[in-house]
C-alpha cells in the first residue's frame, strides 16, 4: 500500500468502498515506522494492540456495510503529553519514566469514538518546553524534510510523523507555538484552536492558562475535520467552552472574496528571514487576487510578548510541575534517607536542564517581593496584548503573518543559548497569551528546499474564518 500523502478523506473512502481495510492501513503505517523512524525518532511508544483492535472494529463495520464515522480507520499519532490508558506517558521527561495513566484524555477518547486508529505516542520537548525538540530526554527528532535540521518544537514528533507519513494526522499541544512552529518547520498544517474550544482533560499541564490541544495534518481540510471531532464542551475541563461547535468543514467552501486581512507591521521587523518575508508577501498577493481586502494594522504591544510569555509560562510551570516529587508518578530515588532528600534527588535526576531553568525562573517570578514586579506586571501586559488583537479584529477578519523568523535551523545550533531559542517564538506567543485561534499553513520553501509556513490568526472562536483563509492559501500554493 502506498501510504504517502494519504489524507483522512482518502483513507476513509478507500475503507468504505472496500479498496483497503483499516487493519491493512495500520499495518502499512507500522511497517513504514519500523523501516524509517529509527532515523527520525518521532515515536516514543507504539500502541499496536489497541490500534489493531480498533482497526478490526472499523473493518467489521465496513464489512457489514454500516455507515462509517468521520475518522474510520484513520491512523493518528498522539503527542506524549496526552494520556492514553495503559500506554506510557513520559512528556519527554525521565521523571515520568514508567508512568502509565489509567485513563484516556478527552481528545484521545473523541478520536477513537470517531473511528480513528491510534498508532502510538510521539516524541516532544520535555514537558513541552522548547522550540526544537532537542529538550526531549529520549533524544531529538530529525526534520524529515532536512535530516540535519530540527523539526521545531515542542510537538516535533507530531509534525515529523505527519511529514514522514508515519501517521495521517497527529495531535500536538501549543502553549506558545508548539503546534504551529513545528508545522511550519516540517511543511504540514498545524491548528491552534481558541482557548477553551478543545478539552485539556488528560493533558499533562505545562502552563494551564495557555495550554491547548490541536491537530497537525497534511492539509487544511483534515485540520477542519479533526477540529470538528475534537471541539466541544467537556465537563472534565472547567475552562472548556459551552459554545456550540461550528461547521468547520463546510466553512472551507465559502469564497474568501471580501474578507478583510490585516497585516501587522510588528511581525515584519528586523530578524525576519528575507525568503520568509518574500513567501509571506506572495501569500498576501494571492489573497488579494482572490478578492481579499489587505489592510495594514498595528499590534503595538507585540514587542512585550516574549518576556510576558516567559514570565507567565514559567510561573505556571513551576506550580504545575511541583506534583512530580517521586511520590505519585514515575521515577523515585530509592537511596534517599529522608522525605525531603527523596524529593530533591528525584527532581534533580528526573528533570532536564531547561525544565529546571524554568522552575527556577517561575518560582522567582512568583516569590514574595517579586510577584508584583514580574507576575502581576506580566498579567497586565497580557491584557494589553489581548486588547491589541481585539482592536485589530474590529477592523479585519483575520491576520496574516510569518510563522517563524527563520527556516528550520540545524540540530545543536541554538542549544547553548536559551534566549536565542526563546526568540524563535516571536510570532507565536502573542496569540497564545490572547487565547485566540490560529493556523500555520505551508507556503513554499527556501531556495535550499526548507519548508516555510505562514500564520493566519483569527478572533476567539473564529476557527471557520482562519480555516477558510488557510484553504485559500493552500489552493494558491497548488496553482503556483
Ligand atoms: N517554545 C515555547 C516554549 O518553549 C512554546 C512551547 C509550547 O508551545 N509548548 O515555551
Short mmCIF file of C-alpha atoms and ligand atoms in Angstrom, two decimals:
data_model
loop_
_atom_site.label_atom_id
_atom_site.label_comp_id
_atom_site.label_asym_id
_atom_site.label_seq_id
_atom_site.Cartn_x
_atom_site.Cartn_y
_atom_site.Cartn_z
CA UNK A 1 0.00 0.00 0.00
CA UNK A 2 1.29 3.46 -0.88
CA UNK A 3 0.85 5.49 2.27
CA UNK A 4 2.47 8.67 1.03
CA UNK A 5 0.18 11.66 1.11
CA UNK A 6 -2.83 9.80 2.48
CA UNK A 7 -5.48 12.13 3.88
CA UNK A 8 -8.45 11.49 6.14
CA UNK A 9 -10.83 11.50 3.19
CA UNK A 10 -8.75 9.14 1.04
CA UNK A 11 -8.35 6.61 3.87
CA UNK A 12 -11.96 6.70 4.93
CA UNK A 13 -13.28 6.36 1.38
CA UNK A 14 -10.85 3.56 0.48
CA UNK A 15 -12.07 1.62 3.53
CA UNK A 16 -15.73 2.40 2.85
CA UNK A 17 -15.58 1.10 -0.73
CA UNK A 18 -13.54 -1.96 0.24
CA UNK A 19 -10.35 -0.90 -1.57
CA UNK A 20 -8.41 -1.43 1.62
CA UNK A 21 -9.03 -2.20 5.27
CA UNK A 22 -8.29 -0.32 8.46
CA UNK A 23 -6.10 -3.21 9.53
CA UNK A 24 -4.01 -3.10 6.34
CA UNK A 25 -3.71 0.67 6.65
CA UNK A 26 -2.49 0.44 10.24
CA UNK A 27 -0.06 -2.38 9.39
CA UNK A 28 1.34 -0.42 6.45
CA UNK A 29 2.00 2.53 8.76
CA UNK A 30 3.66 0.33 11.36
CA UNK A 31 5.86 -1.21 8.66
CA UNK A 32 6.86 2.24 7.42
CA UNK A 33 7.60 3.37 11.00
CA UNK A 34 9.70 0.24 11.62
CA UNK A 35 11.66 0.91 8.45
CA UNK A 36 12.18 4.66 8.70
CA UNK A 37 11.55 6.05 12.16
CA UNK A 38 14.86 4.77 13.54
CA UNK A 39 16.38 7.77 11.85
CA UNK A 40 13.67 10.36 12.64
CA UNK A 41 12.86 9.27 16.25
CA UNK A 42 9.28 10.53 16.20
CA UNK A 43 7.55 7.73 18.13
CA UNK A 44 8.39 7.02 21.77
CA UNK A 45 5.94 4.13 22.09
CA UNK A 46 3.61 2.21 19.79
CA UNK A 47 0.13 1.14 20.86
CA UNK A 48 -0.18 -1.78 18.45
CA UNK A 49 -2.68 -3.87 20.34
CA UNK A 50 -5.11 -1.06 20.89
CA UNK A 51 -4.70 0.20 17.31
CA UNK A 52 -5.31 -3.19 15.73
CA UNK A 53 -8.32 -3.90 17.95
CA UNK A 54 -9.83 -0.59 16.86
CA UNK A 55 -8.95 -1.28 13.21
CA UNK A 56 -10.69 -4.68 13.43
CA UNK A 57 -13.81 -2.94 14.76
CA UNK A 58 -13.81 -0.50 11.86
CA UNK A 59 -13.29 -3.32 9.38
CA UNK A 60 -16.25 -5.20 10.84
CA UNK A 61 -18.46 -2.13 10.40
CA UNK A 62 -17.26 -1.69 6.82
CA UNK A 63 -17.83 -5.39 6.04
CA UNK A 64 -21.41 -5.09 7.29
CA UNK A 65 -21.91 -2.01 5.13
CA UNK A 66 -22.59 0.22 8.14
CA UNK A 67 -22.17 3.98 7.87
CA UNK A 68 -18.60 4.79 8.88
CA UNK A 69 -17.75 7.51 11.40
CA UNK A 70 -15.70 10.53 10.20
CA UNK A 71 -12.25 9.14 11.09
CA UNK A 72 -12.93 5.47 10.34
CA UNK A 73 -9.62 3.65 10.13
CA UNK A 74 -7.53 6.83 10.02
CA UNK A 75 -4.10 6.27 11.65
CA UNK A 76 -3.35 9.05 14.12
CA UNK A 77 -0.38 9.62 16.46
CA UNK A 78 -0.64 11.29 19.87
CA UNK A 79 1.88 13.67 21.44
CA UNK A 80 3.31 12.08 24.56
CA UNK A 81 1.85 14.71 26.89
CA UNK A 82 -1.67 13.30 26.43
CA UNK A 83 -2.96 10.35 28.41
CA UNK A 84 -3.79 7.08 26.66
CA UNK A 85 -4.98 4.47 29.12
CA UNK A 86 -2.27 1.90 29.87
CA UNK A 87 0.28 3.41 27.46
CA UNK A 88 3.45 5.15 28.66
CA UNK A 89 3.10 8.92 29.08
CA UNK A 90 6.53 10.45 29.54
CA UNK A 91 6.02 14.06 28.39
CA UNK A 92 9.56 13.64 27.04
CA UNK A 93 10.85 13.52 30.63
CA UNK A 94 12.80 10.99 32.66
CA UNK A 95 10.75 11.85 35.70
CA UNK A 96 7.70 10.18 34.15
CA UNK A 97 9.55 7.07 33.02
CA UNK A 98 7.37 4.07 33.69
CA UNK A 99 4.20 6.07 34.33
CA UNK A 100 1.11 4.72 32.58
CA UNK A 101 -2.04 6.76 33.08
CA UNK A 102 -5.13 4.74 33.99
CA UNK A 103 -7.42 6.86 31.80
CA UNK A 104 -7.76 8.48 28.38
CA UNK A 105 -7.53 12.18 27.61
CA UNK A 106 -10.86 13.52 26.32
CA UNK A 107 -9.26 14.24 22.94
CA UNK A 108 -8.00 10.65 22.71
CA UNK A 109 -11.48 9.37 23.56
CA UNK A 110 -13.11 11.59 20.98
CA UNK A 111 -10.75 10.50 18.22
CA UNK A 112 -11.37 6.86 18.95
CA UNK A 113 -15.11 7.33 19.17
CA UNK A 114 -14.88 8.82 15.66
CA UNK A 115 -13.17 5.67 14.38
CA UNK A 116 -9.50 6.77 14.48
CA UNK A 117 -6.78 4.16 14.92
CA UNK A 118 -4.27 5.48 17.45
CA UNK A 119 -0.79 4.29 16.49
CA UNK A 120 1.27 5.46 19.46
CA UNK A 121 2.88 8.25 21.45
CA UNK A 122 5.05 10.92 19.87
CA UNK A 123 8.31 12.48 21.00
CA UNK A 124 8.34 16.09 22.22
CA UNK A 125 10.39 18.55 24.22
CA UNK A 126 10.38 17.75 27.93
CA UNK A 127 7.03 18.91 29.36
CA UNK A 128 6.52 20.71 26.02
CA UNK A 129 9.22 23.24 26.86
CA UNK A 130 11.21 24.04 23.77
CA UNK A 131 11.18 25.06 20.13
CA UNK A 132 13.37 22.36 18.59
CA UNK A 133 12.51 19.02 20.23
CA UNK A 134 16.10 18.90 21.48
CA UNK A 135 14.91 19.06 25.10
CA UNK A 136 13.44 15.55 24.98
CA UNK A 137 15.05 13.10 27.42
CA UNK A 138 14.59 10.46 24.70
CA UNK A 139 16.70 12.08 22.01
CA UNK A 140 15.99 14.77 19.44
CA UNK A 141 13.70 14.32 16.45
CA UNK A 142 15.06 14.98 12.97
CA UNK A 143 13.22 17.04 10.40
CA UNK A 144 12.10 14.58 7.69
CA UNK A 145 12.47 17.33 5.06
CA UNK A 146 16.12 18.00 6.00
CA UNK A 147 17.75 15.48 8.31
CA UNK A 148 20.40 17.84 9.67
CA UNK A 149 17.68 20.26 10.86
CA UNK A 150 15.33 20.39 13.85
CA UNK A 151 11.63 19.66 13.27
CA UNK A 152 10.66 22.52 15.61
CA UNK A 153 9.08 22.04 18.99
CA UNK A 154 7.71 21.21 21.25
CA UNK A 155 5.43 18.99 19.12
CA UNK A 156 8.41 18.00 16.95
CA UNK A 157 7.48 14.32 16.87
CA UNK A 158 3.90 15.18 15.92
CA UNK A 159 4.98 17.36 12.99
CA UNK A 160 7.73 14.99 11.81
CA UNK A 161 5.37 12.00 11.91
CA UNK A 162 2.89 13.73 9.58
CA UNK A 163 5.66 14.94 7.26
CA UNK A 164 7.22 11.45 7.09
CA UNK A 165 3.85 9.69 6.59
CA UNK A 166 4.17 7.86 9.92
CA UNK A 167 0.54 8.89 10.55
CA UNK A 168 -2.18 10.57 8.51
CA UNK A 169 -2.53 13.18 11.25
CA UNK A 170 -1.37 13.74 14.81
CA UNK A 171 -2.33 15.60 17.95
CA UNK A 172 0.03 18.22 19.29
CA UNK A 173 -0.20 20.82 22.00
CA UNK A 174 0.54 24.51 21.78
CA UNK A 175 1.34 26.69 24.79
CA UNK A 176 3.42 29.28 22.97
CA UNK A 177 3.70 27.96 19.42
CA UNK A 178 4.28 24.26 19.79
CA UNK A 179 1.80 23.15 17.15
CA UNK A 180 2.28 25.99 14.69
CA UNK A 181 6.07 26.35 14.66
CA UNK A 182 6.87 22.64 14.10
CA UNK A 183 4.12 22.52 11.46
CA UNK A 184 5.90 25.37 9.66
CA UNK A 185 9.31 23.69 10.00
CA UNK A 186 8.08 20.33 8.68
CA UNK A 187 5.82 21.63 5.91
CA UNK A 188 2.49 20.50 7.35
CA UNK A 189 -0.67 22.23 8.62
CA UNK A 190 -0.92 22.96 12.37
CA UNK A 191 -4.05 24.36 14.00
CA UNK A 192 -4.21 26.20 17.32
CA UNK A 193 -7.85 26.21 18.44
CA UNK A 194 -9.22 29.02 20.60
CA UNK A 195 -8.51 28.52 24.32
CA UNK A 196 -11.49 26.55 25.66
CA UNK A 197 -12.52 25.08 22.30
CA UNK A 198 -10.83 21.70 22.87
CA UNK A 199 -10.71 19.91 26.22
CA UNK A 200 -7.41 19.76 28.12
CA UNK A 201 -8.55 16.87 30.30
CA UNK A 202 -5.80 14.26 30.28
CA UNK A 203 -3.12 16.69 29.15
CA UNK A 204 -0.01 16.84 31.34
CA UNK A 205 -0.07 20.52 32.27
CA UNK A 206 2.74 22.92 31.40
CA UNK A 207 1.06 26.35 31.71
CA UNK A 208 -2.64 25.83 32.24
CA UNK A 209 -3.85 29.25 31.12
CA UNK A 210 -2.02 28.79 27.80
CA UNK A 211 -2.03 25.04 27.04
CA UNK A 212 -4.14 23.92 24.08
CA UNK A 213 -4.56 20.69 22.15
CA UNK A 214 -4.89 20.71 18.36
CA UNK A 215 -4.25 18.78 15.16
CA UNK A 216 -1.31 18.58 12.75
CA UNK A 217 -2.35 17.39 9.32
CA UNK A 218 -1.34 17.12 5.68
CA UNK A 219 -3.94 19.61 4.52
CA UNK A 220 -6.42 22.21 5.72
CA UNK A 221 -9.48 20.06 5.17
CA UNK A 222 -8.11 17.40 7.52
CA UNK A 223 -7.47 20.06 10.16
CA UNK A 224 -11.11 21.15 9.87
CA UNK A 225 -12.36 17.56 10.06
CA UNK A 226 -10.27 16.86 13.16
CA UNK A 227 -11.27 20.10 14.88
CA UNK A 228 -14.89 19.12 14.41
CA UNK A 229 -14.25 15.84 16.20
CA UNK A 230 -12.12 17.37 18.98
CA UNK A 231 -14.09 20.55 19.74
CA UNK A 232 -16.87 20.90 22.25
CA UNK A 233 -17.65 21.21 25.91
CA UNK A 234 -16.20 18.73 28.36
CA UNK A 235 -17.37 18.70 31.94
CA UNK A 236 -13.94 17.35 32.94
CA UNK A 237 -12.27 20.64 31.91
CA UNK A 238 -13.70 23.67 33.70
CA UNK A 239 -12.18 26.01 31.11
CA UNK A 240 -13.79 24.28 28.16
CA UNK A 241 -16.38 26.39 26.39
CA UNK A 242 -20.07 25.63 26.07
CA UNK A 243 -20.33 27.42 22.75
CA UNK A 244 -21.77 25.23 20.02
CA UNK A 245 -19.25 23.70 17.63
CA UNK A 246 -19.30 25.29 14.16
CA UNK A 247 -19.28 23.58 10.77
CA UNK A 248 -15.55 23.87 10.09
CA UNK A 249 -15.51 21.67 7.00
CA UNK A 250 -18.49 23.46 5.46
CA UNK A 251 -16.75 26.80 6.02
CA UNK A 252 -13.99 25.76 3.61
CA UNK A 253 -16.33 26.04 0.63
CA UNK A 254 -17.08 29.70 1.24
CA UNK A 255 -15.07 32.03 -1.00
CA UNK A 256 -12.65 34.40 0.70
CA UNK A 257 -13.51 37.36 -1.55
CA UNK A 258 -14.46 40.34 0.59
CA UNK A 259 -12.65 39.11 3.72
CA UNK A 260 -10.51 41.80 5.33
CA UNK A 261 -6.97 40.58 6.01
CA UNK A 262 -4.82 42.54 8.45
CA UNK A 263 -1.05 42.73 8.11
CA UNK A 264 0.55 43.77 11.41
CA UNK A 265 3.73 45.77 10.78
CA UNK A 266 5.24 44.48 14.05
CA UNK A 267 5.57 40.99 12.53
CA UNK A 268 7.77 42.13 9.67
CA UNK A 269 10.62 43.78 11.57
CA UNK A 270 14.33 43.10 11.96
CA UNK A 271 15.37 39.49 12.19
CA UNK A 272 12.81 38.18 9.70
CA UNK A 273 14.47 35.96 7.10
CA UNK A 274 14.26 37.50 3.61
CA UNK A 275 12.90 34.38 1.93
CA UNK A 276 10.19 34.01 4.58
CA UNK A 277 9.26 37.65 4.12
CA UNK A 278 9.02 37.15 0.36
CA UNK A 279 6.91 34.00 0.76
CA UNK A 280 4.53 35.84 3.11
CA UNK A 281 4.24 38.69 0.62
CA UNK A 282 3.37 36.18 -2.10
CA UNK A 283 0.61 34.76 0.10
CA UNK A 284 -0.78 38.26 0.63
CA UNK A 285 -0.67 38.94 -3.10
CA UNK A 286 -2.53 35.74 -3.87
CA UNK A 287 -5.19 36.50 -1.23
CA UNK A 288 -5.61 39.90 -2.84
CA UNK A 289 -6.08 38.25 -6.22
CA UNK A 290 -8.71 36.02 -4.61
CA UNK A 291 -10.63 39.16 -3.63
CA UNK A 292 -9.48 39.76 -0.06
CA UNK A 293 -9.02 43.30 1.16
CA UNK A 294 -5.47 43.64 2.54
CA UNK A 295 -5.10 46.24 5.30
CA UNK A 296 -2.11 47.29 7.38
CA UNK A 297 -2.85 47.08 11.13
CA UNK A 298 -0.87 47.64 14.30
CA UNK A 299 -0.47 45.44 17.36
CA UNK A 300 1.61 47.92 19.35
CA UNK A 301 2.44 45.74 22.38
CA UNK A 302 3.88 42.88 20.31
CA UNK A 303 7.43 43.56 21.47
CA UNK A 304 6.44 42.59 25.02
CA UNK A 305 5.00 39.22 24.01
CA UNK A 306 8.15 37.12 24.54
CA UNK A 307 9.08 38.46 28.00
CA UNK A 308 5.43 38.32 29.09
CA UNK A 309 5.07 34.75 27.88
CA UNK A 310 8.28 33.58 29.54
CA UNK A 311 7.20 35.03 32.89
CA UNK A 312 3.66 33.61 32.83
CA UNK A 313 4.56 30.23 31.30
CA UNK A 314 7.42 29.61 33.72
CA UNK A 315 5.35 30.75 36.72
CA UNK A 316 2.56 28.34 35.87
CA UNK A 317 5.06 25.58 35.08
CA UNK A 318 6.80 25.95 38.44
CA UNK A 319 3.46 25.38 40.11
CA UNK A 320 2.23 22.57 37.82
CA UNK A 321 5.49 20.64 37.99
CA UNK A 322 5.55 20.59 41.79
CA UNK A 323 3.42 17.43 41.64
CA UNK A 324 6.37 15.44 40.26
CA UNK A 325 8.02 14.59 43.55
CA UNK A 326 8.75 10.88 43.38
CA UNK A 327 5.66 10.01 45.39
CA UNK A 328 2.88 9.88 42.86
CA UNK A 329 4.30 9.32 39.39
CA UNK A 330 7.16 7.62 37.60
CA UNK A 331 10.71 7.98 38.86
CA UNK A 332 11.70 7.77 42.56
CA UNK A 333 15.14 7.98 44.12
CA UNK A 334 15.36 4.88 46.29
CA UNK A 335 18.59 5.72 48.11
CA UNK A 336 17.38 8.83 49.90
CA UNK A 337 17.19 8.67 53.70
CA UNK A 338 14.59 11.36 54.32
CA UNK A 339 11.47 12.51 52.52
CA UNK A 340 12.89 15.87 51.53
CA UNK A 341 16.07 14.24 50.26
CA UNK A 342 13.90 11.89 48.18
CA UNK A 343 12.01 14.86 46.67
CA UNK A 344 15.27 16.64 45.92
CA UNK A 345 17.13 13.73 44.43
CA UNK A 346 14.18 12.56 42.35
CA UNK A 347 13.64 16.01 40.89
CA UNK A 348 17.35 16.52 40.34
CA UNK A 349 17.69 13.26 38.41
CA UNK A 350 14.31 13.42 36.70
CA UNK A 351 14.16 16.92 35.23
CA UNK A 352 16.38 18.14 32.40
CA UNK A 353 18.26 21.45 32.31
CA UNK A 354 15.59 23.51 30.52
CA UNK A 355 12.83 22.34 32.84
CA UNK A 356 14.95 23.18 35.87
CA UNK A 357 15.73 26.61 34.44
CA UNK A 358 12.01 27.29 34.07
CA UNK A 359 11.10 26.04 37.53
CA UNK A 360 13.72 28.41 38.95
CA UNK A 361 12.59 31.36 36.81
CA UNK A 362 8.93 30.73 37.55
CA UNK A 363 9.40 30.26 41.28
CA UNK A 364 11.35 33.51 41.37
CA UNK A 365 8.66 35.40 39.44
CA UNK A 366 6.02 34.20 41.90
CA UNK A 367 8.03 34.80 45.08
CA UNK A 368 7.05 37.35 47.71
CA UNK A 369 8.58 40.69 46.82
CA UNK A 370 8.94 39.87 43.12
CA UNK A 371 5.39 38.79 42.39
CA UNK A 372 4.19 42.33 41.67
CA UNK A 373 7.20 43.27 39.57
CA UNK A 374 7.08 40.15 37.40
CA UNK A 375 3.99 38.01 37.56
CA UNK A 376 1.37 40.70 38.15
CA UNK A 377 3.03 43.00 35.61
CA UNK A 378 3.09 40.20 33.05
CA UNK A 379 -0.63 39.59 33.58
CA UNK A 380 -1.31 43.28 32.99
CA UNK A 381 0.71 43.27 29.78
CA UNK A 382 -1.14 40.11 28.74
CA UNK A 383 -4.35 42.15 28.90
CA UNK A 384 -2.79 44.86 26.71
CA UNK A 385 -1.68 42.27 24.16
CA UNK A 386 -5.18 40.80 24.11
CA UNK A 387 -6.70 44.26 23.62
CA UNK A 388 -4.38 44.84 20.65
CA UNK A 389 -5.91 41.81 18.97
CA UNK A 390 -9.49 42.69 19.90
CA UNK A 391 -9.00 46.17 18.43
CA UNK A 392 -7.49 44.71 15.24
CA UNK A 393 -10.39 42.27 14.87
CA UNK A 394 -12.77 45.24 14.80
CA UNK A 395 -11.15 46.24 11.55
CA UNK A 396 -10.22 42.94 9.96
CA UNK A 397 -11.45 39.34 9.87
CA UNK A 398 -8.06 37.65 10.10
CA UNK A 399 -4.36 38.48 10.39
CA UNK A 400 -1.64 37.07 8.17
CA UNK A 401 1.99 36.98 9.39
CA UNK A 402 5.12 34.90 9.02
CA UNK A 403 5.02 31.87 11.33
CA UNK A 404 8.73 31.77 12.20
CA UNK A 405 11.55 34.31 11.88
CA UNK A 406 13.86 31.71 10.31
CA UNK A 407 13.61 28.44 8.41
CA UNK A 408 14.33 25.24 10.38
CA UNK A 409 17.78 25.57 11.95
CA UNK A 410 20.48 22.95 12.36
CA UNK A 411 20.41 20.47 15.22
CA UNK A 412 22.59 21.85 18.01
CA UNK A 413 22.67 25.36 16.53
CA UNK A 414 20.76 27.08 19.36
CA UNK A 415 21.06 24.67 22.27
CA UNK A 416 23.69 26.70 24.10
CA UNK A 417 21.71 29.92 24.11
CA UNK A 418 18.27 29.78 25.70
CA UNK A 419 17.45 33.37 24.72
CA UNK A 420 18.09 32.65 21.03
CA UNK A 421 15.80 29.64 21.36
CA UNK A 422 13.09 31.76 23.08
CA UNK A 423 13.29 34.30 20.25
CA UNK A 424 12.14 31.56 17.88
CA UNK A 425 8.69 32.07 19.42
CA UNK A 426 8.47 35.74 18.46
CA UNK A 427 5.47 35.33 16.12
CA UNK A 428 3.65 32.62 18.02
CA UNK A 429 3.36 33.60 21.69
CA UNK A 430 1.10 36.66 21.36
CA UNK A 431 -1.80 34.56 20.03
CA UNK A 432 -1.16 32.12 22.88
CA UNK A 433 -1.39 34.86 25.51
CA UNK A 434 -4.55 36.31 23.93
CA UNK A 435 -6.32 32.94 23.68
CA UNK A 436 -7.19 33.49 20.02
CA UNK A 437 -7.06 30.85 17.29
CA UNK A 438 -4.51 30.45 14.54
CA UNK A 439 -3.15 28.11 11.95
CA UNK A 440 0.17 27.57 10.21
CA UNK A 441 -0.05 26.59 6.55
CA UNK A 442 2.82 25.63 4.22
CA UNK A 443 3.56 28.41 1.73
CA UNK A 444 6.53 27.23 -0.25
CA UNK A 445 10.15 26.63 0.54
CA UNK A 446 13.52 28.34 0.60
CA UNK A 447 15.98 28.06 -2.29
CA UNK A 448 17.63 25.20 -0.43
CA UNK A 449 14.30 23.39 -0.07
CA UNK A 450 13.45 24.14 3.57
CA UNK A 451 9.70 24.45 4.30
CA UNK A 452 8.13 27.85 5.05
CA UNK A 453 4.86 28.33 6.92
CA UNK A 454 2.53 31.32 7.05
CA UNK A 455 0.40 32.10 10.09
CA UNK A 456 -3.25 33.07 9.95
CA UNK A 457 -4.74 34.32 13.22
CA UNK A 458 -8.41 34.91 13.98
CA UNK A 459 -10.50 36.16 16.87
CA UNK A 460 -11.84 33.96 19.67
CA UNK A 461 -13.91 31.11 18.21
CA UNK A 462 -13.29 32.29 14.64
CA UNK A 463 -11.81 28.96 13.52
CA UNK A 464 -14.09 28.89 10.45
CA UNK A 465 -12.53 32.13 9.24
CA UNK A 466 -8.89 31.12 9.75
CA UNK A 467 -9.52 27.73 8.15
CA UNK A 468 -11.24 29.38 5.20
CA UNK A 469 -8.27 31.69 4.62
CA UNK A 470 -5.90 28.75 5.15
CA UNK A 471 -7.75 26.80 2.48
CA UNK A 472 -7.36 29.71 0.05
CA UNK A 473 -3.61 29.84 0.82
CA UNK A 474 -3.32 26.10 0.25
CA UNK A 475 -5.18 26.35 -3.06
CA UNK A 476 -2.96 29.26 -4.09
CA UNK A 477 0.06 27.05 -3.43
CA UNK A 478 -1.33 24.26 -5.57
CA UNK A 479 -1.90 26.57 -8.51
CA UNK A 480 1.62 28.07 -8.46
N1 LIG B 1 8.70 27.28 22.54
C1 LIG B 1 7.80 27.68 23.59
C2 LIG B 1 8.35 27.29 24.93
O1 LIG B 1 9.38 26.69 24.97
C3 LIG B 1 6.45 27.10 23.34
C4 LIG B 1 6.29 25.72 23.81
C5 LIG B 1 4.90 25.22 23.66
O2 LIG B 1 4.09 25.82 22.97
N2 LIG B 1 4.62 24.14 24.35
O3 LIG B 1 7.74 27.56 25.94
#
